[in-house]
XYZ file of C-alpha atoms in Angstrom:
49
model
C 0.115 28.008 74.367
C 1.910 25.365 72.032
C -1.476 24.791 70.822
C -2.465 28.446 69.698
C 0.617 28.980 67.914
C -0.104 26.007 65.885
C -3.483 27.915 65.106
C -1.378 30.537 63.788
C -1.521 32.925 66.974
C 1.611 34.839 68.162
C 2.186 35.478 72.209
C 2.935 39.243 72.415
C 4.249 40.352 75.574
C 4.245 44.335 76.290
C 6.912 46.046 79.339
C 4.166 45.092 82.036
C 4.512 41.731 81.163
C 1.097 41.415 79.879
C 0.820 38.550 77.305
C -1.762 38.715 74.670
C -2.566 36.532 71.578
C -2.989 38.086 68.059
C -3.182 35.974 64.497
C 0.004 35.679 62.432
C -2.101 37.624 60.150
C -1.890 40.742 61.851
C 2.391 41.110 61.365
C 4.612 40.976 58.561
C 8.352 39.899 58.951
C 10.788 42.550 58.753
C 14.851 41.445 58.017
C 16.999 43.648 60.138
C 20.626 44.357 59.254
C 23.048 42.459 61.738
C 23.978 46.019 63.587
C 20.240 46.863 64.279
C 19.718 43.558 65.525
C 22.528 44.201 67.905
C 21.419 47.216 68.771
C 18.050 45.675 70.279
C 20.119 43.559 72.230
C 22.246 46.021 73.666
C 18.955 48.504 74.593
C 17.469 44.887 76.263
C 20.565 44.399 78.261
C 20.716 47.660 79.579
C 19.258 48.393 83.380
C 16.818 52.039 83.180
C 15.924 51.708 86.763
């Protein structure tokens, strides 16, 4: 995979775990304020089962 990302792919994984390549092309980086960042972390931590 180390490979590919030097290619300029990205590994995207959806919620079934499903892994899929896609070029770097394809996304844009997006800054998020500290609190939304935290925010993300908090939803990732919590258990929906």
């Amino acid at each position: 995979m180390k490979k590919r990302a030097r290619e300029g792919y990205l590994r995207v994984v959806n919620e079934y775990q499903e892994d899929y390549l896609y070029p770097e092309s394809y996304f844009i980086l997006v800054e998020l304020p500290r609190k939304v960042q935290e925010a993300f972390v908090a939803k990732e931590n919590v258990d929906v089962r």
